[in-house]
mmCIF file of C-alpha atoms in Angstrom:
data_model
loop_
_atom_site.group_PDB
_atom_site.id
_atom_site.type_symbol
_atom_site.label_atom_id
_atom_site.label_comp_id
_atom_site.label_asym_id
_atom_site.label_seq_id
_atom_site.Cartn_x
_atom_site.Cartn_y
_atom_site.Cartn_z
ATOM 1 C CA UNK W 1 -45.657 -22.898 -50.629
ATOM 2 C CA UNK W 2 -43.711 -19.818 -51.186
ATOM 3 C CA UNK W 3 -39.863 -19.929 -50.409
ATOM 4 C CA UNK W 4 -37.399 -18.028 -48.111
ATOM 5 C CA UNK W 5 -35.977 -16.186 -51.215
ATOM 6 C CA UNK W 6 -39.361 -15.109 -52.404
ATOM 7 C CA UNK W 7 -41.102 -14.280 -49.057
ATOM 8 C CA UNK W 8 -38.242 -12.165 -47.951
ATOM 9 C CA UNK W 9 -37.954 -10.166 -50.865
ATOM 10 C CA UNK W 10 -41.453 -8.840 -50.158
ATOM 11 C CA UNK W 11 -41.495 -5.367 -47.990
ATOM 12 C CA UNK W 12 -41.976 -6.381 -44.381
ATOM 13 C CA UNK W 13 -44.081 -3.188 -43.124
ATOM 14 C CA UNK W 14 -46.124 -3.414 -40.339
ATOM 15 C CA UNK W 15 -47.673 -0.828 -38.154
ATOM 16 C CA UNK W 16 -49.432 -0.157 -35.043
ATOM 17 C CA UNK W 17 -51.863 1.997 -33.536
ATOM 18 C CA UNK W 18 -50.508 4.885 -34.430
ATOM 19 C CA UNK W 19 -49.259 4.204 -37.969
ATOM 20 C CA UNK W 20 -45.838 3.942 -36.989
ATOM 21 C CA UNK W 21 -43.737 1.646 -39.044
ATOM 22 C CA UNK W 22 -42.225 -1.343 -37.042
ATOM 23 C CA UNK W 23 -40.199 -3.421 -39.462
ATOM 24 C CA UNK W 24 -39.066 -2.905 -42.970
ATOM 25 C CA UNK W 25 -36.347 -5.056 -45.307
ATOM 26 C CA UNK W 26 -32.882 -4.154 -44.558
ATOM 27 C CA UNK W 27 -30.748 -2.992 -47.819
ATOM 28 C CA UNK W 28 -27.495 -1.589 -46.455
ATOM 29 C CA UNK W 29 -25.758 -1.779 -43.187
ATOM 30 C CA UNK W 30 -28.330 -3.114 -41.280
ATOM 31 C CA UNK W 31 -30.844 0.582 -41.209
ATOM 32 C CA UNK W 32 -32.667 0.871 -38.051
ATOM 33 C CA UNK W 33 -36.383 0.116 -38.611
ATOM 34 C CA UNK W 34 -37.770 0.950 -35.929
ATOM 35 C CA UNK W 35 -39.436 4.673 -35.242
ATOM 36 C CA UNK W 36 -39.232 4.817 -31.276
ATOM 37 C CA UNK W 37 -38.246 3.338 -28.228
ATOM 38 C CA UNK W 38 -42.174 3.034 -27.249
ATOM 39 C CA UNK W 39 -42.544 0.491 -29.859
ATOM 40 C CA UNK W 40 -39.485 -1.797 -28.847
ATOM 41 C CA UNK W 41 -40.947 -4.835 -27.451
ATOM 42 C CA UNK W 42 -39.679 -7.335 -29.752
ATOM 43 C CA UNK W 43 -42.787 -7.300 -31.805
ATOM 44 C CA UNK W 44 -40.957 -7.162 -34.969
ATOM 45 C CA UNK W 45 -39.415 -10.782 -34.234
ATOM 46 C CA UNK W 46 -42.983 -12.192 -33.930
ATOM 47 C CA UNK W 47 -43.167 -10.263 -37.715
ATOM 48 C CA UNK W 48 -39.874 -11.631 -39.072
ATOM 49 C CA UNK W 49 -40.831 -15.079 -38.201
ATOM 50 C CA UNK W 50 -44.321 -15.405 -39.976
ATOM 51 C CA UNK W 51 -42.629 -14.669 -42.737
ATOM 52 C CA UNK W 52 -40.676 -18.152 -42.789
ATOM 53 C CA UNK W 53 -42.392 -20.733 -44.297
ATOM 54 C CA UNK W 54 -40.764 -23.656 -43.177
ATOM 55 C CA UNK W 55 -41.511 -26.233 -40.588
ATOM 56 C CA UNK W 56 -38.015 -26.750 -39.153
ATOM 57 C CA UNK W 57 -35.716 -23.767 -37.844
ATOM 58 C CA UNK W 58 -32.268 -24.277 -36.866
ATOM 59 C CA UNK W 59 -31.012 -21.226 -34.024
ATOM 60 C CA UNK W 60 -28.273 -19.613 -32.851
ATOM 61 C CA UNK W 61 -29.208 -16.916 -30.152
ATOM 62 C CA UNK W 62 -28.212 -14.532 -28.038
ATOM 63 C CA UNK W 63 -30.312 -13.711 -25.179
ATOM 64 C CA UNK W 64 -28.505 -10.964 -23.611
ATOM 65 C CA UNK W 65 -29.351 -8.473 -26.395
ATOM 66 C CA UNK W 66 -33.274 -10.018 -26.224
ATOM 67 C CA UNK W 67 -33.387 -8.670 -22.866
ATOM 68 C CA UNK W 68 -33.665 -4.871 -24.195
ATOM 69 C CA UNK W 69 -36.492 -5.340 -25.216
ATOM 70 C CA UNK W 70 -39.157 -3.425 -22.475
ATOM 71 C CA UNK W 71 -41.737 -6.221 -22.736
ATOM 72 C CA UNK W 72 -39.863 -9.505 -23.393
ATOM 73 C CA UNK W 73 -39.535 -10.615 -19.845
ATOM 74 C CA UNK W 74 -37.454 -13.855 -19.692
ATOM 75 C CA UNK W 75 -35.457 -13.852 -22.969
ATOM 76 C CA UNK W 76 -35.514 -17.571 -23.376
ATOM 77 C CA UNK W 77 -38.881 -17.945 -22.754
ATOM 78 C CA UNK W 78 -40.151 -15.469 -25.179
ATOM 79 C CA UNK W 79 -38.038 -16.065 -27.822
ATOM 80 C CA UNK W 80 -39.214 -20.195 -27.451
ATOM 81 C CA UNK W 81 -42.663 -19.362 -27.152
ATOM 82 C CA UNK W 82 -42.917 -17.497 -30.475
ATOM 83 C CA UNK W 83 -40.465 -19.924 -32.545
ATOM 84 C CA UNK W 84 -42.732 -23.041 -30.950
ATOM 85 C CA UNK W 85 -45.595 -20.700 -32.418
ATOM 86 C CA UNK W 86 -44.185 -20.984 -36.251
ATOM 87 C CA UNK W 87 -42.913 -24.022 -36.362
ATOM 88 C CA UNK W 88 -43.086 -27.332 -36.140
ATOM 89 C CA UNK W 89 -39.566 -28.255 -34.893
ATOM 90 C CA UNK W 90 -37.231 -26.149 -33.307
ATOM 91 C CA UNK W 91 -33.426 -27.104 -33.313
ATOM 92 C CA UNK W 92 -30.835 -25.381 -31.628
ATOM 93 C CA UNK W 93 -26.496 -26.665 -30.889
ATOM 94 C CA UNK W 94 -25.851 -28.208 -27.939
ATOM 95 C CA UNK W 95 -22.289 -28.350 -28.634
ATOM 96 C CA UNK W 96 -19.891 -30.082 -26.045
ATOM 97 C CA UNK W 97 -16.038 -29.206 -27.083
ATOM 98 C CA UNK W 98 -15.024 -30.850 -23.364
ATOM 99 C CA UNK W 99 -15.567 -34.545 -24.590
ATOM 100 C CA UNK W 100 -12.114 -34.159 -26.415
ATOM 101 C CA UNK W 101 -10.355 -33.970 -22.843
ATOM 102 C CA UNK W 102 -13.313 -35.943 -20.743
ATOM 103 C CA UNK W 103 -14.278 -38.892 -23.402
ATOM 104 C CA UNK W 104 -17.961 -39.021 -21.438
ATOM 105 C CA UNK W 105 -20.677 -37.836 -23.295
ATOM 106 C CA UNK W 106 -24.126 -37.917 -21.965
ATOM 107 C CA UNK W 107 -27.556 -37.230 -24.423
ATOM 108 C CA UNK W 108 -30.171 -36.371 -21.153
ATOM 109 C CA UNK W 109 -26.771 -34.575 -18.993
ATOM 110 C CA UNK W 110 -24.049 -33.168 -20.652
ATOM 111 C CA UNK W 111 -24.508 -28.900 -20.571
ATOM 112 C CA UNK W 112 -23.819 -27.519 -23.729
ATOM 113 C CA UNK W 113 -20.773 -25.404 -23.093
ATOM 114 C CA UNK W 114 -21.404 -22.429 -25.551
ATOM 115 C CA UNK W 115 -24.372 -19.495 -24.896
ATOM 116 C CA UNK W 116 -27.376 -19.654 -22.246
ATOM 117 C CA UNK W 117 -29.588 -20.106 -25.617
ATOM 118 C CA UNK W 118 -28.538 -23.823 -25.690
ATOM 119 C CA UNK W 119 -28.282 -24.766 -22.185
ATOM 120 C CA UNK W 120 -31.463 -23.299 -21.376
ATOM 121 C CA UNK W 121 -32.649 -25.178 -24.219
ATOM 122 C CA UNK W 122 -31.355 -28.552 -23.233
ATOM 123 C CA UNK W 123 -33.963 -28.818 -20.473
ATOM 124 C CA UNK W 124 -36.924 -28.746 -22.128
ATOM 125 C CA UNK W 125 -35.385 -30.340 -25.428
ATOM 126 C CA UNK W 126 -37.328 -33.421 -26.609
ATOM 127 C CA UNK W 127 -34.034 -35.503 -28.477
ATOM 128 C CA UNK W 128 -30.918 -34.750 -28.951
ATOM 129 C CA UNK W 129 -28.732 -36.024 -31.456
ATOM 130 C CA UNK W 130 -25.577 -38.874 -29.932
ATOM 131 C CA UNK W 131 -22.832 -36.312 -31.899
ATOM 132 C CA UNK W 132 -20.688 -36.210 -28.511
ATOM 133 C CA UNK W 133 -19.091 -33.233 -29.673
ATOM 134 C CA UNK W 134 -21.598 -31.364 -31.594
ATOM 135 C CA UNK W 135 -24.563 -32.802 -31.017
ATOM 136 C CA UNK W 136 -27.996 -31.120 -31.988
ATOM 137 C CA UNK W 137 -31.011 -30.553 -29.720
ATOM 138 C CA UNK W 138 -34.572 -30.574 -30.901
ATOM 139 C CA UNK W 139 -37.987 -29.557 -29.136
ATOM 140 C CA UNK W 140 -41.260 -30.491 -31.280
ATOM 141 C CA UNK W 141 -41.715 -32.953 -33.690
ATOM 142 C CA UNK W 142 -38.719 -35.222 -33.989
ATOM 143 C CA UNK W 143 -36.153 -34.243 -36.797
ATOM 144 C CA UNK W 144 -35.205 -37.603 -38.463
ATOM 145 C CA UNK W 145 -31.253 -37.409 -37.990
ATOM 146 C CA UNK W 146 -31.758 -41.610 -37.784
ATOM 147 C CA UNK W 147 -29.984 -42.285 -41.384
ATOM 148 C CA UNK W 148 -27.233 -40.128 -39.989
ATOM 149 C CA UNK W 149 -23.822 -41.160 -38.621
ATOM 150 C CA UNK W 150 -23.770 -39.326 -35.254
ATOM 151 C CA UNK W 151 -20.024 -39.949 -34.624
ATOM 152 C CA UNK W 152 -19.085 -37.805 -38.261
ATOM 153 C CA UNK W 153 -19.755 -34.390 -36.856
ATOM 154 C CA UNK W 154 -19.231 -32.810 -40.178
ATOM 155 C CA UNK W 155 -19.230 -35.319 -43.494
ATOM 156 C CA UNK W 156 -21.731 -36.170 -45.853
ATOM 157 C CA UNK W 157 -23.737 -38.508 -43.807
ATOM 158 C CA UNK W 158 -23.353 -36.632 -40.566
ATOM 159 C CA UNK W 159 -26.988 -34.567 -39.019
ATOM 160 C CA UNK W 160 -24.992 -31.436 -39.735
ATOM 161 C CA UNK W 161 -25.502 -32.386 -43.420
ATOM 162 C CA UNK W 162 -29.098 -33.707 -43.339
ATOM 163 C CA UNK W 163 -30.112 -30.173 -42.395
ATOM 164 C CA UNK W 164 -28.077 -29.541 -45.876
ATOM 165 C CA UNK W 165 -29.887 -32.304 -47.384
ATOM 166 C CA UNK W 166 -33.490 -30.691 -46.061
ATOM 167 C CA UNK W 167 -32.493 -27.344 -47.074
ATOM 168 C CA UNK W 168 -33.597 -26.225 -42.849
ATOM 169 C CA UNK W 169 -34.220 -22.983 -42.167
ATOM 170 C CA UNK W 170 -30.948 -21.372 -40.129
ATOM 171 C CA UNK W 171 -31.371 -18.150 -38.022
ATOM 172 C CA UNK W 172 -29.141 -15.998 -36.105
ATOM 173 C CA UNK W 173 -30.852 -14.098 -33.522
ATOM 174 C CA UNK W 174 -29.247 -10.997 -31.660
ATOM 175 C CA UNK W 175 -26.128 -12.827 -32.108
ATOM 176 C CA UNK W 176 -22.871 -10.891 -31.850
ATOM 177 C CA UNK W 177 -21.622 -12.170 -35.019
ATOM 178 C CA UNK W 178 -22.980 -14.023 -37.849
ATOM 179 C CA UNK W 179 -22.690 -17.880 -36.795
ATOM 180 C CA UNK W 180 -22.772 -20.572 -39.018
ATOM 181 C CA UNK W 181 -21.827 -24.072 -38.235
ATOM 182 C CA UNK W 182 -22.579 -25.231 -41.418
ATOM 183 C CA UNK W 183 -18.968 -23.587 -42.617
ATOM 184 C CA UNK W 184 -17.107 -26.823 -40.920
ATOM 185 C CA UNK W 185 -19.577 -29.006 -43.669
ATOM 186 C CA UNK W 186 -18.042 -26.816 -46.082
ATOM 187 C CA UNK W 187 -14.695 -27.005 -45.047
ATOM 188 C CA UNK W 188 -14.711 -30.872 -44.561
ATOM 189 C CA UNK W 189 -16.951 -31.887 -47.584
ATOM 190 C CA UNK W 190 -14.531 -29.335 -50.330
ATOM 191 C CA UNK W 191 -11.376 -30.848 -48.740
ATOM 192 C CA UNK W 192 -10.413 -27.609 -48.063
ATOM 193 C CA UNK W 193 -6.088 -28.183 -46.997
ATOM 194 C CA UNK W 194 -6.625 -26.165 -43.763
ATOM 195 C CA UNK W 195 -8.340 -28.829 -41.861
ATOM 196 C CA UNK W 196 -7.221 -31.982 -41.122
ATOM 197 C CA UNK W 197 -9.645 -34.794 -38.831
ATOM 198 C CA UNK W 198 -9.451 -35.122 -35.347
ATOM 199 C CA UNK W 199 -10.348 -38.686 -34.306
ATOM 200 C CA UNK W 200 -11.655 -38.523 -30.126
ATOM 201 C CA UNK W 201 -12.798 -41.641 -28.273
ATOM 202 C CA UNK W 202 -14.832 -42.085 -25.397
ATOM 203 C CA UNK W 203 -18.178 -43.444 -23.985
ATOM 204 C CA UNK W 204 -21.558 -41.940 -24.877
ATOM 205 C CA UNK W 205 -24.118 -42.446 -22.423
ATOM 206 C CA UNK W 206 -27.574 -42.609 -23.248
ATOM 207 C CA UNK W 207 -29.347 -42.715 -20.080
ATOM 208 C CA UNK W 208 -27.719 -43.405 -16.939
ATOM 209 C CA UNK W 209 -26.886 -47.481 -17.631
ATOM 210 C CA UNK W 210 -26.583 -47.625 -21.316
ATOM 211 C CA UNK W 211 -23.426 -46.493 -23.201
ATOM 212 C CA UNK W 212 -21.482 -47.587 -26.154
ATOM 213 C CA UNK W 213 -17.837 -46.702 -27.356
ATOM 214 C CA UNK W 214 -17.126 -43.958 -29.903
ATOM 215 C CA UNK W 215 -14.392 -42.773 -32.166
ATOM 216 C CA UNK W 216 -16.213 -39.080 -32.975
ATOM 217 C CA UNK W 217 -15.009 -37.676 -36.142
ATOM 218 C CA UNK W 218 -14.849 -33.682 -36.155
ATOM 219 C CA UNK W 219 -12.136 -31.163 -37.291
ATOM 220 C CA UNK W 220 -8.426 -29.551 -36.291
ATOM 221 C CA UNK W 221 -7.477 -26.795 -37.844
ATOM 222 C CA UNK W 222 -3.773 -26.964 -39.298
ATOM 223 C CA UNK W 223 -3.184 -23.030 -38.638
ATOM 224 C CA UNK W 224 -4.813 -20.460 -37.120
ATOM 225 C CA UNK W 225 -7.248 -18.911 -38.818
ATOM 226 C CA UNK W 226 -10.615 -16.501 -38.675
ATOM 227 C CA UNK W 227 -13.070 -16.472 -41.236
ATOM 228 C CA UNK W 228 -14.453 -13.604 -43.122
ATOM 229 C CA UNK W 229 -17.596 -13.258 -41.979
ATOM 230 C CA UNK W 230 -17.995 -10.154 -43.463
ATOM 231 C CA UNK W 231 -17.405 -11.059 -46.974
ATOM 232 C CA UNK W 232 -19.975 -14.274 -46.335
ATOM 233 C CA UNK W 233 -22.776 -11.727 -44.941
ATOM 234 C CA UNK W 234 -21.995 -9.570 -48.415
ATOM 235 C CA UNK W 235 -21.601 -12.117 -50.792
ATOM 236 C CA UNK W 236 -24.861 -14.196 -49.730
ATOM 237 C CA UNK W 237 -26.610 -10.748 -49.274
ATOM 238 C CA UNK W 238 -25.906 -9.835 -52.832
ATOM 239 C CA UNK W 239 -26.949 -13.432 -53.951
ATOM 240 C CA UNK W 240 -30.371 -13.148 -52.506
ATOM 241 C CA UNK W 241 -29.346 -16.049 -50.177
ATOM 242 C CA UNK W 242 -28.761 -14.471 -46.597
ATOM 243 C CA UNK W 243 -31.651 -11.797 -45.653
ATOM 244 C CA UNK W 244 -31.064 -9.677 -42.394
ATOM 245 C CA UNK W 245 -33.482 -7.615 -40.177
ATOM 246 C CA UNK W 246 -32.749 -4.929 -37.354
ATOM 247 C CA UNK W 247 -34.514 -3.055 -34.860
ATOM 248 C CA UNK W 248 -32.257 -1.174 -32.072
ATOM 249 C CA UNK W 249 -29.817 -2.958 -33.044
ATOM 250 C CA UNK W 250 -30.857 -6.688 -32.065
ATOM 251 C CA UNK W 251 -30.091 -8.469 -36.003
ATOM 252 C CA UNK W 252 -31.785 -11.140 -37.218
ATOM 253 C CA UNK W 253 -30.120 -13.627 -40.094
ATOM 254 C CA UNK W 254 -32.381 -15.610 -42.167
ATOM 255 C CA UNK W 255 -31.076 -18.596 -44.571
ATOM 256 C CA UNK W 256 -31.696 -21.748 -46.428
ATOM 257 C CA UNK W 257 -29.205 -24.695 -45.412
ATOM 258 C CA UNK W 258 -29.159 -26.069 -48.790
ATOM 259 C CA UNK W 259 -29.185 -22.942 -50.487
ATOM 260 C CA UNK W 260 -25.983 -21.261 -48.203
ATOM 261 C CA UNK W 261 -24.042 -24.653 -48.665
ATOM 262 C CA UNK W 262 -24.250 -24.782 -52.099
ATOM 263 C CA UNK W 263 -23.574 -20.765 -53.181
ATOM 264 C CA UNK W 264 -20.391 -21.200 -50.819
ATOM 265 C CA UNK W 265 -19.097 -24.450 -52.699
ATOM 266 C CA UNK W 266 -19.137 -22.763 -55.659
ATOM 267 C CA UNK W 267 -16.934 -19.853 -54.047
ATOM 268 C CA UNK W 268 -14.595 -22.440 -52.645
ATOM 269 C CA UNK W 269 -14.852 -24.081 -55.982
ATOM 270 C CA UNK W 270 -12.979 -20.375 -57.283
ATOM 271 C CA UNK W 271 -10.726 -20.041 -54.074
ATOM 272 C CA UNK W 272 -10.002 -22.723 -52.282
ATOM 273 C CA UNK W 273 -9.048 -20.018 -49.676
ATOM 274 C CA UNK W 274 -12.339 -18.240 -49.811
ATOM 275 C CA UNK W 275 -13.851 -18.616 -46.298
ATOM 276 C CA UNK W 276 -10.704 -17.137 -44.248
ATOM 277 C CA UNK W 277 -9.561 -13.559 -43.651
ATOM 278 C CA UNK W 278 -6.577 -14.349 -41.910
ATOM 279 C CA UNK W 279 -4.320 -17.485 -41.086
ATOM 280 C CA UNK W 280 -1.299 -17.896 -39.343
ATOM 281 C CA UNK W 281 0.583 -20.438 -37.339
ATOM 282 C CA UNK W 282 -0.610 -22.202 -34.312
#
């Protein structure tokens, strides 16, 4: 089974009809690869993802931008329909930042809080991980996060890792900005001295009789900080690790989980600073 690395580095030209060329590998500042606005109809997604060989894909969206395209018609449902077409498990965050001021959590209930990608999602997700701050939702064949302690959000045995562990494909599509969750694994497993743990209690329900009593483990920053996504894109462009794809300006970010983690520990293993572009009190 070919990899990511190796069946991205081939030349991804297609064409229609009329010979004109849809999609083609993106070297420098994300060129425009599409010829005209006739052809915009989010074909070149379908393209991009028959490419991946993988059976699991974890996503970050962002519908807004999908619905440019002339013949996409619901963004969510288009954008599901061909993922559910390439794979057999689709993951996507269903993160809930509120439990740290609420302490209830519910698996069937609780609306992810961040994008109309994920709480679309959560409807017609088949599991969902008991993380009551950052859980993970999953349509298709169930992911086995069962090994995994749901109340680390971030450490070596949390589901965050176990993507790590499974080297799961990650994609960004027609996000604003490159999103990786994946960075607080890195931050948390290399000890890095801006993050300290943030210990939250409170219930987790898992249907509406049964719930149990958690202390969730996740993250506080010690400063404020950004990170330098920029540098990231570059640095895992350069390394063959991070492959990105444009048409009219909707971009689409293709990586391995394993792959990412490990190229940035070795950066962080260099500069423990490596990941930030600018800190400053809180």
């Amino acid at each position: 089974m070919p990899s990511l690395r190796s069946s991205l580095y081939k030349a991804l030209i297609v064409k229609d009809s009329a010979s004109k060329i849809l999609l083609a590998p993106l070297k420098d500042n994300h060129k425009k690869v599409c010829a005209t606005e006739k052809i915009f109809d989010g074909s070149f997604i379908k393209v991009a993802l028959e490419k991946e060989i993988s059976e699991c894909i974890f996503v970050h969206a962002g519908l807004s931008r999908l619905k440019n395209f002339q013949n996409a018609g619901d963004s969510y449902l288009f954008l599901l329909s061909q993922l559910k077409s390439f794979f057999k498990t689709v993951l996507a965050p269903g993160f809930t930042p509120s439990f740290r001021h609420s302490g209830i959590y519910h698996v069937n209930f609780s609306i992810p809080e961040y994008g109309a990608w994920s709480r679309l999602f959560l409807k017609d997700a088949d599991f969902r991980t008991n993380d009551a701050i950052h859980s993970i939702l999953g349509i298709g064949d169930e992911f086995d996060f069962s090994k995994c302690n749901h109340q680390d959000s971030f450490g070596k045995d949390s589901c965050f890792y176990e993507l790590v562990k499974n080297n799961v494909l990650i994609a960004n599509i027609a996000t604003d900005d490159f999103v990786c969750t994946l960075i607080h694994c890195l931050e948390k497993i290399n000890n890095t001295s801006y993050i300290l743990e943030d210990l939250v209690e409170g219930e987790v329900y898992t249907n509406n009789t049964n719930h149990f009593h958690v202390t969730q483990s996740n993250y506080k920053p010690c400063f404020r900080y950004i990170w330098d996504r920029k540098k990231i894109l570059s640095d895992c462009k350069k390394a063959g690790i991070l492959h990105d794809y444009s048409c009219h300006g909707i971009i689409l970010y293709f990586f391995k989980a394993g792959d990412f983690f490990d190229f940035i520990s070795g950066k962080m293993k260099a500069d423990r600073f490596y990941l930030l572009k600018w800190g400053g009190l809180l």
